[in-house]
Amino acid sequence: MEKETAGKILTGSTILKYLIIHWKCETAEVSKGALLEGQLVISIEALNSKHQANTLHCVTTIASAGSIYGGLVLKKFLKEIQSILHGFSAKLNWTSEEASYSQDTSGVTPFQMIFEVDEKPKTLMTDCLIIKNFLHKIIIVLPKIRFNFSVKVNGIFSMEIFDAPKFGTTELLCSRIHPVLGHPVVLFIPDDVAGMGLLGELILTPAAALCPCPKVFSNQLNRISSISIFLYGPLGLPLILPSQEQPTAAIFKDTSYFIDWKKYHLCVVPNLDLNLDGDLVLPDVSYQVESSEGDQSQNMDPQGQTLLLFLFVDFHSRFPVQQMELWGVQTLLTTHLSAIFMESHSAVQDSIQITVGQVLEHHHQAVKAHQKLQASLSVAVNSIMSIMTGSTSSSFRKICLQTLQATDTQEFRTKLHKSFHETTQHRFLHHCSCEVKQQLLPERDDAEQSTEDAHENSSLELLAGTSGQVGNKRLKGSSLHQGVEETRAFRSAGALSPSEAARRRAEATVSPLTPSRSRTGPGSGLEDALWLQEVSNLSEWLSPGPRP
Amino acid sequence: MAFAPSGPEASFFEVLDQHRASLLATLRRGGGEPAGGGTRLASSSEVLASIENIIQDVITSLARNEAPAFTIDNRSSWENIKFEDSVGLHMISHCTTRKIKSDSPKSVKNFALILKILSTIYKLVQSNTYATKRDIYYTDSQLFGNQTVVDNIINDISCMLKVPRRSLHILSTSKGLIAGNLRYIEEDGTKVNCTCATAVPVSSNIQGIRNLITDAKFLLIVEKDATFQRLLDDNFCNKMSPCIMVTGKGVPDLNTRLLVKKLWDTFHIPVFSLVDADPHGIEIMCIYKYGSMAMSFEAHNLTVPAIRWLGLLPSDIKRLNIPKSTLIPMTKRDQMKLDSILKRPYVTCQPFWRKEMEIMGDSKMKAEIQALTFLSSDYLSRVYLPNKLKFGGWI
């Protein structure tokens, strides 16, 4: 990956991280297991500096918008963040409307933090991309937070919203992934790191999934074409920023350090072609799977599937965990994760290997099932063609052609094949491991099915991009201007709805083969409740540790 | 054509003749043979049209964006089978069914295989050629997997189209043998005379047999090939002439059953079974007499309810003082099978059979026909069977 120079703007990400830690901890005190919910606005306004050439004076504002659920105690937060950023040279302003501060859980005082820095245009552009990537990764794990990120450079305005979209009929039968949770392992802490005052345990829990869901593409033979690894620290905060030196990622340069890919007949190489300035969420580690000779003989989907591997490192302590301690853990992991992983290499390797193995086994089974289906349909089509073309009854042949609106036997064969695929694929999607949705929705009539099919098709487009994509809505202010390229929205054709990506994360608690729980009742309202329940489980899972 | 002069005196067959008269009287009282239900012989054009109708239904479903499915009768379900004394076990008119769906991962392969075999049958009928089930299996053994899959699908198709297997131009391999006072002409013109010293294999095309001629006083169904060969060696057919004996070599194949049925339908001569005194032998006898669950949809063409149990009866064991050392203890499996047979509906109308089975169950012992050789090597053909036949020792 092109080495990006971190700018001072990235202090915003530090603030965001700590904000989330603080917010999460305080919220948990108020209501254990409650999700962080609210909207944050991050805006950067940059104007040409009056004092330096080729420099932009940037004013970054982080503010809340509307009410924020939870126990964000601003005063306490401000005190703590200032101690974290005590070396920060930029001008920092903090404001809050304390008059409307309320202790109840229905809302928290809107707040605002502003800091000003001078940046080179290119650095600003890079920082913006990094922040976007960071926000994408956050809402995968914390889907109820919404971010408004806007950038105004010398009057040119652009905004993107990172959130989970509304549910409704646009939701698809299976536009989700089915994460397999691995077995948590305790990480041994190297002596030099242990001396940093960590009073608790670090636990690694891997989660893996294939994207898109194998059943969605049951008509194509899927191969694994890429592997994306995402690293998260306590409370689901991304561990690595693309701009940083990546000592953590160093251990992943050896593709087989944690996973023996040969067991799955995969030839994996590091993917060095990572471009932050792209439409996709940049994984922390990316591998490419090279095709083997055997694959070339088959009709393979050239794009293939992506294996997503989420590595969650959480912190657990018998003692009450303070925000600052969590911040310390976050910082420690950012700088020492590599050493910590190496110290527990065997345990980490086993846990990841088993998790990945399960997912790939599911994939293998899905491919086999698909092949079986294809073979069966081929037999069915050939048999019908044999009878139809061999019949001496002209009326029979005519009826066959007319029924499928074909003009000749060649066209008839094509339509026959297509019809079989359409009828079986739709039904096979119902057999997807997303059985929760099956239980929610009763037998639908053709009209509804057609609608769903259409949405499924659009979801296939949405899933066409690389994994980990998170959709966002973008409001474009104006065209490109000098110095800073316009931040591009995700391709609408390639973007996932954030709810889907967030739901992916939430489904880490759900076994892909069995529904997590049975639910009854139709309607999108119940889906919301279902989603909240799923995410609440995730919240508990990501809790910072036992409270007194 | 005169048969070789042999066999006992005419008086030997008095009881047999009386038995035959009784059977004929029963038939007349019952209004002749029961009307054939289930399957019926169909012409080639009818079979082709039936298959084309099925294909049309499949295509119509697809055109409506519905996944096509086959509806198959549950042939092997007791809830779909009833017993009639005059027919045996046969399928009820409105039986339960199951769907073979094309959009179910579990059944899509079966769906495709049904179409595959339908297309094979279509070609056979169109070209007026025949093939055995084994031949069909070998057309694509990898696809089918095993013979049982093919056999079941063929039976399902036969049931679905309501035509016998032979109308589908699928022959079953015959393993049975026949010997005795019988001659006929095969469909291809081959003349068959079963009075040869060696037995004649049962034809693969029973439907095509014509010009059956016999003077036989009885037809003896022998369970095992070993017993059959022993009787051949003992020249039983000549000693008891005129008679016919047939063996299915264990569980009978379809052609052997069809032949027995044809001989009964044509001549109405007494039919007796000679089986081991064990549950397995009794079950084989029941297949000839009342039919099997699997083929219940073709019962009317296969069963001969007039069959009588000649031997080896469990009561014969004690009566003849057969040494206990020749008896074999019944296994748990034997006991389970015996219990199963006793529960079957047809045993209710056979009190003597029930009694014999109860004797067997009480003694917990079984005996093969070969146990009679402990009395003397030719006891079976020289003493046992002649006495049974002369004095009406059948039930």
PDB file of N, CA and C in Angstrom, chain A residues 362-444:
ATOM      1  N   HIS A 362     -17.867 -24.707   4.622  1.00  0.00           N
ATOM      2  CA  HIS A 362     -19.208 -24.324   4.187  1.00  0.00           C
ATOM      3  C   HIS A 362     -19.200 -23.954   2.715  1.00  0.00           C
ATOM      4  N   HIS A 363     -18.167 -23.234   2.343  1.00  0.00           N
ATOM      5  CA  HIS A 363     -18.049 -22.836   0.938  1.00  0.00           C
ATOM      6  C   HIS A 363     -17.937 -24.055   0.042  1.00  0.00           C
ATOM      7  N   HIS A 364     -17.123 -24.977   0.502  1.00  0.00           N
ATOM      8  CA  HIS A 364     -16.933 -26.194  -0.278  1.00  0.00           C
ATOM      9  C   HIS A 364     -18.250 -26.938  -0.433  1.00  0.00           C
ATOM     10  N   GLN A 365     -18.984 -27.012   0.649  1.00  0.00           N
ATOM     11  CA  GLN A 365     -20.274 -27.679   0.597  1.00  0.00           C
ATOM     12  C   GLN A 365     -21.228 -26.938  -0.325  1.00  0.00           C
ATOM     13  N   ALA A 366     -21.173 -25.619  -0.258  1.00  0.00           N
ATOM     14  CA  ALA A 366     -22.049 -24.830  -1.124  1.00  0.00           C
ATOM     15  C   ALA A 366     -21.690 -25.054  -2.589  1.00  0.00           C
ATOM     16  N   VAL A 367     -20.407 -25.112  -2.865  1.00  0.00           N
ATOM     17  CA  VAL A 367     -19.983 -25.342  -4.253  1.00  0.00           C
ATOM     18  C   VAL A 367     -20.434 -26.727  -4.707  1.00  0.00           C
ATOM     19  N   LYS A 368     -20.281 -27.682  -3.825  1.00  0.00           N
ATOM     20  CA  LYS A 368     -20.695 -29.049  -4.184  1.00  0.00           C
ATOM     21  C   LYS A 368     -22.195 -29.111  -4.437  1.00  0.00           C
ATOM     22  N   ALA A 369     -22.941 -28.440  -3.555  1.00  0.00           N
ATOM     23  CA  ALA A 369     -24.394 -28.434  -3.724  1.00  0.00           C
ATOM     24  C   ALA A 369     -24.761 -27.764  -5.042  1.00  0.00           C
ATOM     25  N   HIS A 370     -24.056 -26.693  -5.328  1.00  0.00           N
ATOM     26  CA  HIS A 370     -24.328 -25.989  -6.578  1.00  0.00           C
ATOM     27  C   HIS A 370     -23.996 -26.867  -7.779  1.00  0.00           C
ATOM     28  N   GLN A 371     -22.876 -27.551  -7.693  1.00  0.00           N
ATOM     29  CA  GLN A 371     -22.484 -28.432  -8.799  1.00  0.00           C
ATOM     30  C   GLN A 371     -23.514 -29.541  -8.977  1.00  0.00           C
ATOM     31  N   LYS A 372     -24.003 -30.044  -7.861  1.00  0.00           N
ATOM     32  CA  LYS A 372     -24.999 -31.109  -7.922  1.00  0.00           C
ATOM     33  C   LYS A 372     -26.263 -30.583  -8.595  1.00  0.00           C
ATOM     34  N   LEU A 373     -26.621 -29.371  -8.210  1.00  0.00           N
ATOM     35  CA  LEU A 373     -27.810 -28.771  -8.819  1.00  0.00           C
ATOM     36  C   LEU A 373     -27.609 -28.592 -10.309  1.00  0.00           C
ATOM     37  N   GLN A 374     -26.468 -28.045 -10.680  1.00  0.00           N
ATOM     38  CA  GLN A 374     -26.198 -27.805 -12.098  1.00  0.00           C
ATOM     39  C   GLN A 374     -26.246 -29.105 -12.882  1.00  0.00           C
ATOM     40  N   ALA A 375     -25.644 -30.128 -12.312  1.00  0.00           N
ATOM     41  CA  ALA A 375     -25.617 -31.415 -13.005  1.00  0.00           C
ATOM     42  C   ALA A 375     -27.029 -31.963 -13.161  1.00  0.00           C
ATOM     43  N   SER A 376     -27.807 -31.840 -12.116  1.00  0.00           N
ATOM     44  CA  SER A 376     -29.176 -32.357 -12.178  1.00  0.00           C
ATOM     45  C   SER A 376     -29.999 -31.600 -13.202  1.00  0.00           C
ATOM     46  N   LEU A 377     -29.873 -30.291 -13.190  1.00  0.00           N
ATOM     47  CA  LEU A 377     -30.656 -29.505 -14.146  1.00  0.00           C
ATOM     48  C   LEU A 377     -30.237 -29.807 -15.575  1.00  0.00           C
ATOM     49  N   SER A 378     -28.967 -30.055 -15.750  1.00  0.00           N
ATOM     50  CA  SER A 378     -28.478 -30.393 -17.078  1.00  0.00           C
ATOM     51  C   SER A 378     -29.089 -31.709 -17.551  1.00  0.00           C
ATOM     52  N   VAL A 379     -29.156 -32.670 -16.651  1.00  0.00           N
ATOM     53  CA  VAL A 379     -29.776 -33.960 -16.992  1.00  0.00           C
ATOM     54  C   VAL A 379     -31.243 -33.754 -17.335  1.00  0.00           C
ATOM     55  N   ALA A 380     -31.911 -32.937 -16.537  1.00  0.00           N
ATOM     56  CA  ALA A 380     -33.346 -32.694 -16.766  1.00  0.00           C
ATOM     57  C   ALA A 380     -33.562 -32.052 -18.136  1.00  0.00           C
ATOM     58  N   VAL A 381     -32.783 -31.054 -18.437  1.00  0.00           N
ATOM     59  CA  VAL A 381     -32.937 -30.349 -19.713  1.00  0.00           C
ATOM     60  C   VAL A 381     -32.663 -31.291 -20.885  1.00  0.00           C
ATOM     61  N   ASN A 382     -31.584 -32.040 -20.779  1.00  0.00           N
ATOM     62  CA  ASN A 382     -31.236 -32.949 -21.883  1.00  0.00           C
ATOM     63  C   ASN A 382     -32.314 -34.005 -22.098  1.00  0.00           C
ATOM     64  N   SER A 383     -32.876 -34.480 -21.003  1.00  0.00           N
ATOM     65  CA  SER A 383     -33.913 -35.515 -21.120  1.00  0.00           C
ATOM     66  C   SER A 383     -35.150 -34.956 -21.807  1.00  0.00           C
ATOM     67  N   ILE A 384     -35.531 -33.764 -21.402  1.00  0.00           N
ATOM     68  CA  ILE A 384     -36.709 -33.155 -22.034  1.00  0.00           C
ATOM     69  C   ILE A 384     -36.435 -32.898 -23.507  1.00  0.00           C
ATOM     70  N   MET A 385     -35.255 -32.430 -23.798  1.00  0.00           N
ATOM     71  CA  MET A 385     -34.899 -32.167 -25.203  1.00  0.00           C
ATOM     72  C   MET A 385     -34.920 -33.450 -26.008  1.00  0.00           C
ATOM     73  N   SER A 386     -34.446 -34.530 -25.406  1.00  0.00           N
ATOM     74  CA  SER A 386     -34.419 -35.810 -26.105  1.00  0.00           C
ATOM     75  C   SER A 386     -35.821 -36.240 -26.497  1.00  0.00           C
ATOM     76  N   ILE A 387     -36.750 -36.085 -25.569  1.00  0.00           N
ATOM     77  CA  ILE A 387     -38.131 -36.488 -25.854  1.00  0.00           C
ATOM     78  C   ILE A 387     -38.753 -35.536 -26.862  1.00  0.00           C
ATOM     79  N   MET A 388     -38.513 -34.268 -26.637  1.00  0.00           N
ATOM     80  CA  MET A 388     -39.161 -33.267 -27.485  1.00  0.00           C
ATOM     81  C   MET A 388     -38.674 -33.358 -28.938  1.00  0.00           C
ATOM     82  N   THR A 389     -37.375 -33.480 -29.098  1.00  0.00           N
ATOM     83  CA  THR A 389     -36.845 -33.505 -30.459  1.00  0.00           C
ATOM     84  C   THR A 389     -37.075 -34.859 -31.112  1.00  0.00           C
ATOM     85  N   GLY A 390     -37.218 -35.909 -30.281  1.00  0.00           N
ATOM     86  CA  GLY A 390     -37.407 -37.241 -30.856  1.00  0.00           C
ATOM     87  C   GLY A 390     -38.861 -37.579 -31.128  1.00  0.00           C
ATOM     88  N   SER A 391     -39.738 -36.715 -30.687  1.00  0.00           N
ATOM     89  CA  SER A 391     -41.162 -37.030 -30.836  1.00  0.00           C
ATOM     90  C   SER A 391     -41.597 -36.888 -32.286  1.00  0.00           C
ATOM     91  N   THR A 392     -42.462 -37.798 -32.685  1.00  0.00           N
ATOM     92  CA  THR A 392     -43.026 -37.707 -34.037  1.00  0.00           C
ATOM     93  C   THR A 392     -44.353 -36.956 -34.015  1.00  0.00           C
ATOM     94  N   SER A 393     -44.747 -36.520 -32.855  1.00  0.00           N
ATOM     95  CA  SER A 393     -46.006 -35.795 -32.742  1.00  0.00           C
ATOM     96  C   SER A 393     -45.745 -34.305 -32.935  1.00  0.00           C
ATOM     97  N   SER A 394     -46.179 -33.802 -34.049  1.00  0.00           N
ATOM     98  CA  SER A 394     -45.918 -32.389 -34.344  1.00  0.00           C
ATOM     99  C   SER A 394     -46.686 -31.490 -33.375  1.00  0.00           C
ATOM    100  N   SER A 395     -47.847 -31.955 -32.946  1.00  0.00           N
ATOM    101  CA  SER A 395     -48.626 -31.121 -32.024  1.00  0.00           C
ATOM    102  C   SER A 395     -47.920 -31.010 -30.678  1.00  0.00           C
ATOM    103  N   PHE A 396     -47.332 -32.107 -30.257  1.00  0.00           N
ATOM    104  CA  PHE A 396     -46.593 -32.072 -28.999  1.00  0.00           C
ATOM    105  C   PHE A 396     -45.419 -31.110 -29.097  1.00  0.00           C
ATOM    106  N   ARG A 397     -44.682 -31.193 -30.172  1.00  0.00           N
ATOM    107  CA  ARG A 397     -43.509 -30.319 -30.328  1.00  0.00           C
ATOM    108  C   ARG A 397     -43.940 -28.863 -30.396  1.00  0.00           C
ATOM    109  N   LYS A 398     -45.027 -28.665 -31.082  1.00  0.00           N
ATOM    110  CA  LYS A 398     -45.513 -27.288 -31.246  1.00  0.00           C
ATOM    111  C   LYS A 398     -45.929 -26.709 -29.899  1.00  0.00           C
ATOM    112  N   ILE A 399     -46.630 -27.524 -29.129  1.00  0.00           N
ATOM    113  CA  ILE A 399     -47.070 -27.056 -27.812  1.00  0.00           C
ATOM    114  C   ILE A 399     -45.866 -26.729 -26.941  1.00  0.00           C
ATOM    115  N   CYS A 400     -44.864 -27.558 -27.013  1.00  0.00           N
ATOM    116  CA  CYS A 400     -43.657 -27.315 -26.195  1.00  0.00           C
ATOM    117  C   CYS A 400     -43.034 -25.973 -26.566  1.00  0.00           C
ATOM    118  N   LEU A 401     -42.884 -25.749 -27.863  1.00  0.00           N
ATOM    119  CA  LEU A 401     -42.259 -24.501 -28.310  1.00  0.00           C
ATOM    120  C   LEU A 401     -43.111 -23.307 -27.911  1.00  0.00           C
ATOM    121  N   GLN A 402     -44.399 -23.438 -28.102  1.00  0.00           N
ATOM    122  CA  GLN A 402     -45.290 -22.305 -27.829  1.00  0.00           C
ATOM    123  C   GLN A 402     -45.306 -21.979 -26.344  1.00  0.00           C
ATOM    124  N   THR A 403     -45.272 -23.021 -25.537  1.00  0.00           N
ATOM    125  CA  THR A 403     -45.362 -22.802 -24.081  1.00  0.00           C
ATOM    126  C   THR A 403     -44.197 -21.949 -23.589  1.00  0.00           C
ATOM    127  N   LEU A 404     -43.033 -22.205 -24.127  1.00  0.00           N
ATOM    128  CA  LEU A 404     -41.875 -21.411 -23.701  1.00  0.00           C
ATOM    129  C   LEU A 404     -41.572 -20.266 -24.669  1.00  0.00           C
ATOM    130  N   GLN A 405     -42.471 -20.077 -25.607  1.00  0.00           N
ATOM    131  CA  GLN A 405     -42.326 -18.975 -26.570  1.00  0.00           C
ATOM    132  C   GLN A 405     -40.981 -19.042 -27.283  1.00  0.00           C
ATOM    133  N   ALA A 406     -40.701 -20.224 -27.779  1.00  0.00           N
ATOM    134  CA  ALA A 406     -39.460 -20.410 -28.528  1.00  0.00           C
ATOM    135  C   ALA A 406     -39.799 -20.672 -29.990  1.00  0.00           C
ATOM    136  N   THR A 407     -38.890 -20.240 -30.854  1.00  0.00           N
ATOM    137  CA  THR A 407     -39.160 -20.414 -32.280  1.00  0.00           C
ATOM    138  C   THR A 407     -38.529 -21.690 -32.814  1.00  0.00           C
ATOM    139  N   ASP A 408     -37.505 -22.160 -32.157  1.00  0.00           N
ATOM    140  CA  ASP A 408     -36.872 -23.396 -32.615  1.00  0.00           C
ATOM    141  C   ASP A 408     -36.336 -24.166 -31.407  1.00  0.00           C
ATOM    142  N   THR A 409     -35.810 -25.330 -31.689  1.00  0.00           N
ATOM    143  CA  THR A 409     -35.390 -26.183 -30.572  1.00  0.00           C
ATOM    144  C   THR A 409     -34.188 -25.583 -29.844  1.00  0.00           C
ATOM    145  N   GLN A 410     -33.353 -24.881 -30.567  1.00  0.00           N
ATOM    146  CA  GLN A 410     -32.194 -24.265 -29.922  1.00  0.00           C
ATOM    147  C   GLN A 410     -32.645 -23.226 -28.893  1.00  0.00           C
ATOM    148  N   GLU A 411     -33.561 -22.407 -29.334  1.00  0.00           N
ATOM    149  CA  GLU A 411     -34.079 -21.384 -28.430  1.00  0.00           C
ATOM    150  C   GLU A 411     -34.852 -22.046 -27.284  1.00  0.00           C
ATOM    151  N   PHE A 412     -35.546 -23.089 -27.616  1.00  0.00           N
ATOM    152  CA  PHE A 412     -36.310 -23.829 -26.602  1.00  0.00           C
ATOM    153  C   PHE A 412     -35.372 -24.351 -25.534  1.00  0.00           C
ATOM    154  N   ARG A 413     -34.269 -24.903 -25.950  1.00  0.00           N
ATOM    155  CA  ARG A 413     -33.308 -25.433 -24.985  1.00  0.00           C
ATOM    156  C   ARG A 413     -32.797 -24.314 -24.072  1.00  0.00           C
ATOM    157  N   THR A 414     -32.485 -23.205 -24.688  1.00  0.00           N
ATOM    158  CA  THR A 414     -31.959 -22.074 -23.917  1.00  0.00           C
ATOM    159  C   THR A 414     -32.991 -21.599 -22.892  1.00  0.00           C
ATOM    160  N   LYS A 415     -34.212 -21.497 -23.338  1.00  0.00           N
ATOM    161  CA  LYS A 415     -35.262 -21.014 -22.427  1.00  0.00           C
ATOM    162  C   LYS A 415     -35.583 -22.045 -21.355  1.00  0.00           C
ATOM    163  N   LEU A 416     -35.487 -23.274 -21.734  1.00  0.00           N
ATOM    164  CA  LEU A 416     -35.750 -24.351 -20.764  1.00  0.00           C
ATOM    165  C   LEU A 416     -34.709 -24.285 -19.651  1.00  0.00           C
ATOM    166  N   HIS A 417     -33.480 -24.142 -20.064  1.00  0.00           N
ATOM    167  CA  HIS A 417     -32.383 -24.056 -19.103  1.00  0.00           C
ATOM    168  C   HIS A 417     -32.574 -22.854 -18.192  1.00  0.00           C
ATOM    169  N   LYS A 418     -32.893 -21.768 -18.799  1.00  0.00           N
ATOM    170  CA  LYS A 418     -33.048 -20.521 -18.040  1.00  0.00           C
ATOM    171  C   LYS A 418     -34.209 -20.649 -17.056  1.00  0.00           C
ATOM    172  N   SER A 419     -35.287 -21.232 -17.506  1.00  0.00           N
ATOM    173  CA  SER A 419     -36.459 -21.376 -16.633  1.00  0.00           C
ATOM    174  C   SER A 419     -36.141 -22.232 -15.428  1.00  0.00           C
ATOM    175  N   PHE A 420     -35.450 -23.309 -15.678  1.00  0.00           N
ATOM    176  CA  PHE A 420     -35.084 -24.182 -14.561  1.00  0.00           C
ATOM    177  C   PHE A 420     -34.217 -23.424 -13.567  1.00  0.00           C
ATOM    178  N   HIS A 421     -33.264 -22.672 -14.103  1.00  0.00           N
ATOM    179  CA  HIS A 421     -32.380 -21.922 -13.213  1.00  0.00           C
ATOM    180  C   HIS A 421     -33.158 -20.914 -12.385  1.00  0.00           C
ATOM    181  N   GLU A 422     -34.060 -20.241 -13.037  1.00  0.00           N
ATOM    182  CA  GLU A 422     -34.785 -19.189 -12.328  1.00  0.00           C
ATOM    183  C   GLU A 422     -35.661 -19.778 -11.231  1.00  0.00           C
ATOM    184  N   THR A 423     -36.316 -20.857 -11.537  1.00  0.00           N
ATOM    185  CA  THR A 423     -37.209 -21.431 -10.523  1.00  0.00           C
ATOM    186  C   THR A 423     -36.420 -22.070  -9.400  1.00  0.00           C
ATOM    187  N   THR A 424     -35.319 -22.685  -9.707  1.00  0.00           N
ATOM    188  CA  THR A 424     -34.573 -23.364  -8.644  1.00  0.00           C
ATOM    189  C   THR A 424     -33.743 -22.387  -7.841  1.00  0.00           C
ATOM    190  N   GLN A 425     -33.191 -21.380  -8.484  1.00  0.00           N
ATOM    191  CA  GLN A 425     -32.349 -20.446  -7.745  1.00  0.00           C
ATOM    192  C   GLN A 425     -33.160 -19.712  -6.707  1.00  0.00           C
ATOM    193  N   HIS A 426     -34.351 -19.311  -7.103  1.00  0.00           N
ATOM    194  CA  HIS A 426     -35.201 -18.580  -6.164  1.00  0.00           C
ATOM    195  C   HIS A 426     -35.476 -19.433  -4.941  1.00  0.00           C
ATOM    196  N   ARG A 427     -35.768 -20.690  -5.196  1.00  0.00           N
ATOM    197  CA  ARG A 427     -36.118 -21.560  -4.089  1.00  0.00           C
ATOM    198  C   ARG A 427     -34.891 -21.871  -3.246  1.00  0.00           C
ATOM    199  N   PHE A 428     -33.745 -22.024  -3.894  1.00  0.00           N
ATOM    200  CA  PHE A 428     -32.535 -22.339  -3.180  1.00  0.00           C
ATOM    201  C   PHE A 428     -32.138 -21.189  -2.275  1.00  0.00           C
ATOM    202  N   LEU A 429     -32.475 -19.961  -2.685  1.00  0.00           N
ATOM    203  CA  LEU A 429     -32.187 -18.833  -1.818  1.00  0.00           C
ATOM    204  C   LEU A 429     -32.979 -18.936  -0.532  1.00  0.00           C
ATOM    205  N   HIS A 430     -34.191 -19.496  -0.640  1.00  0.00           N
ATOM    206  CA  HIS A 430     -34.992 -19.676   0.561  1.00  0.00           C
ATOM    207  C   HIS A 430     -34.329 -20.653   1.508  1.00  0.00           C
ATOM    208  N   HIS A 431     -33.509 -21.521   0.964  1.00  0.00           N
ATOM    209  CA  HIS A 431     -32.851 -22.512   1.784  1.00  0.00           C
ATOM    210  C   HIS A 431     -31.558 -21.995   2.353  1.00  0.00           C
ATOM    211  N   CYS A 432     -31.312 -20.714   2.100  1.00  0.00           N
ATOM    212  CA  CYS A 432     -30.078 -20.120   2.608  1.00  0.00           C
ATOM    213  C   CYS A 432     -30.078 -20.212   4.124  1.00  0.00           C
ATOM    214  N   SER A 433     -28.901 -20.162   4.685  1.00  0.00           N
ATOM    215  CA  SER A 433     -28.803 -20.299   6.128  1.00  0.00           C
ATOM    216  C   SER A 433     -29.376 -19.103   6.859  1.00  0.00           C
ATOM    217  N   CYS A 434     -29.805 -18.088   6.139  1.00  0.00           N
ATOM    218  CA  CYS A 434     -30.487 -16.995   6.813  1.00  0.00           C
ATOM    219  C   CYS A 434     -31.889 -17.438   7.138  1.00  0.00           C
ATOM    220  N   GLU A 435     -32.005 -18.378   8.048  1.00  0.00           N
ATOM    221  CA  GLU A 435     -33.332 -18.946   8.275  1.00  0.00           C
ATOM    222  C   GLU A 435     -34.213 -18.017   9.080  1.00  0.00           C
ATOM    223  N   VAL A 436     -33.589 -17.033   9.699  1.00  0.00           N
ATOM    224  CA  VAL A 436     -34.401 -16.093  10.448  1.00  0.00           C
ATOM    225  C   VAL A 436     -35.386 -15.430   9.507  1.00  0.00           C
ATOM    226  N   LYS A 437     -34.905 -15.050   8.379  1.00  0.00           N
ATOM    227  CA  LYS A 437     -35.761 -14.351   7.431  1.00  0.00           C
ATOM    228  C   LYS A 437     -36.852 -15.281   6.938  1.00  0.00           C
ATOM    229  N   GLN A 438     -36.497 -16.537   6.754  1.00  0.00           N
ATOM    230  CA  GLN A 438     -37.503 -17.500   6.333  1.00  0.00           C
ATOM    231  C   GLN A 438     -38.626 -17.566   7.335  1.00  0.00           C
ATOM    232  N   GLN A 439     -38.237 -17.556   8.610  1.00  0.00           N
ATOM    233  CA  GLN A 439     -39.269 -17.710   9.623  1.00  0.00           C
ATOM    234  C   GLN A 439     -40.114 -16.457   9.742  1.00  0.00           C
ATOM    235  N   LEU A 440     -39.532 -15.340   9.367  1.00  0.00           N
ATOM    236  CA  LEU A 440     -40.286 -14.113   9.495  1.00  0.00           C
ATOM    237  C   LEU A 440     -41.367 -14.009   8.448  1.00  0.00           C
ATOM    238  N   LEU A 441     -41.006 -14.407   7.263  1.00  0.00           N
ATOM    239  CA  LEU A 441     -41.885 -14.124   6.145  1.00  0.00           C
ATOM    240  C   LEU A 441     -42.658 -15.359   5.761  1.00  0.00           C
ATOM    241  N   PRO A 442     -43.980 -15.233   5.707  1.00  0.00           N
ATOM    242  CA  PRO A 442     -44.782 -16.376   5.264  1.00  0.00           C
ATOM    243  C   PRO A 442     -44.659 -16.579   3.769  1.00  0.00           C
ATOM    244  N   GLU A 443     -45.338 -17.593   3.236  1.00  0.00           N
ATOM    245  CA  GLU A 443     -45.325 -17.827   1.806  1.00  0.00           C
ATOM    246  C   GLU A 443     -45.774 -16.566   1.083  1.00  0.00           C
ATOM    247  N   ARG A 444     -44.987 -16.185   0.135  1.00  0.00           N
ATOM    248  CA  ARG A 444     -45.346 -14.946  -0.550  1.00  0.00           C
ATOM    249  C   ARG A 444     -45.989 -15.279  -1.880  1.00  0.00           C
TER     250      ARG A 444
END
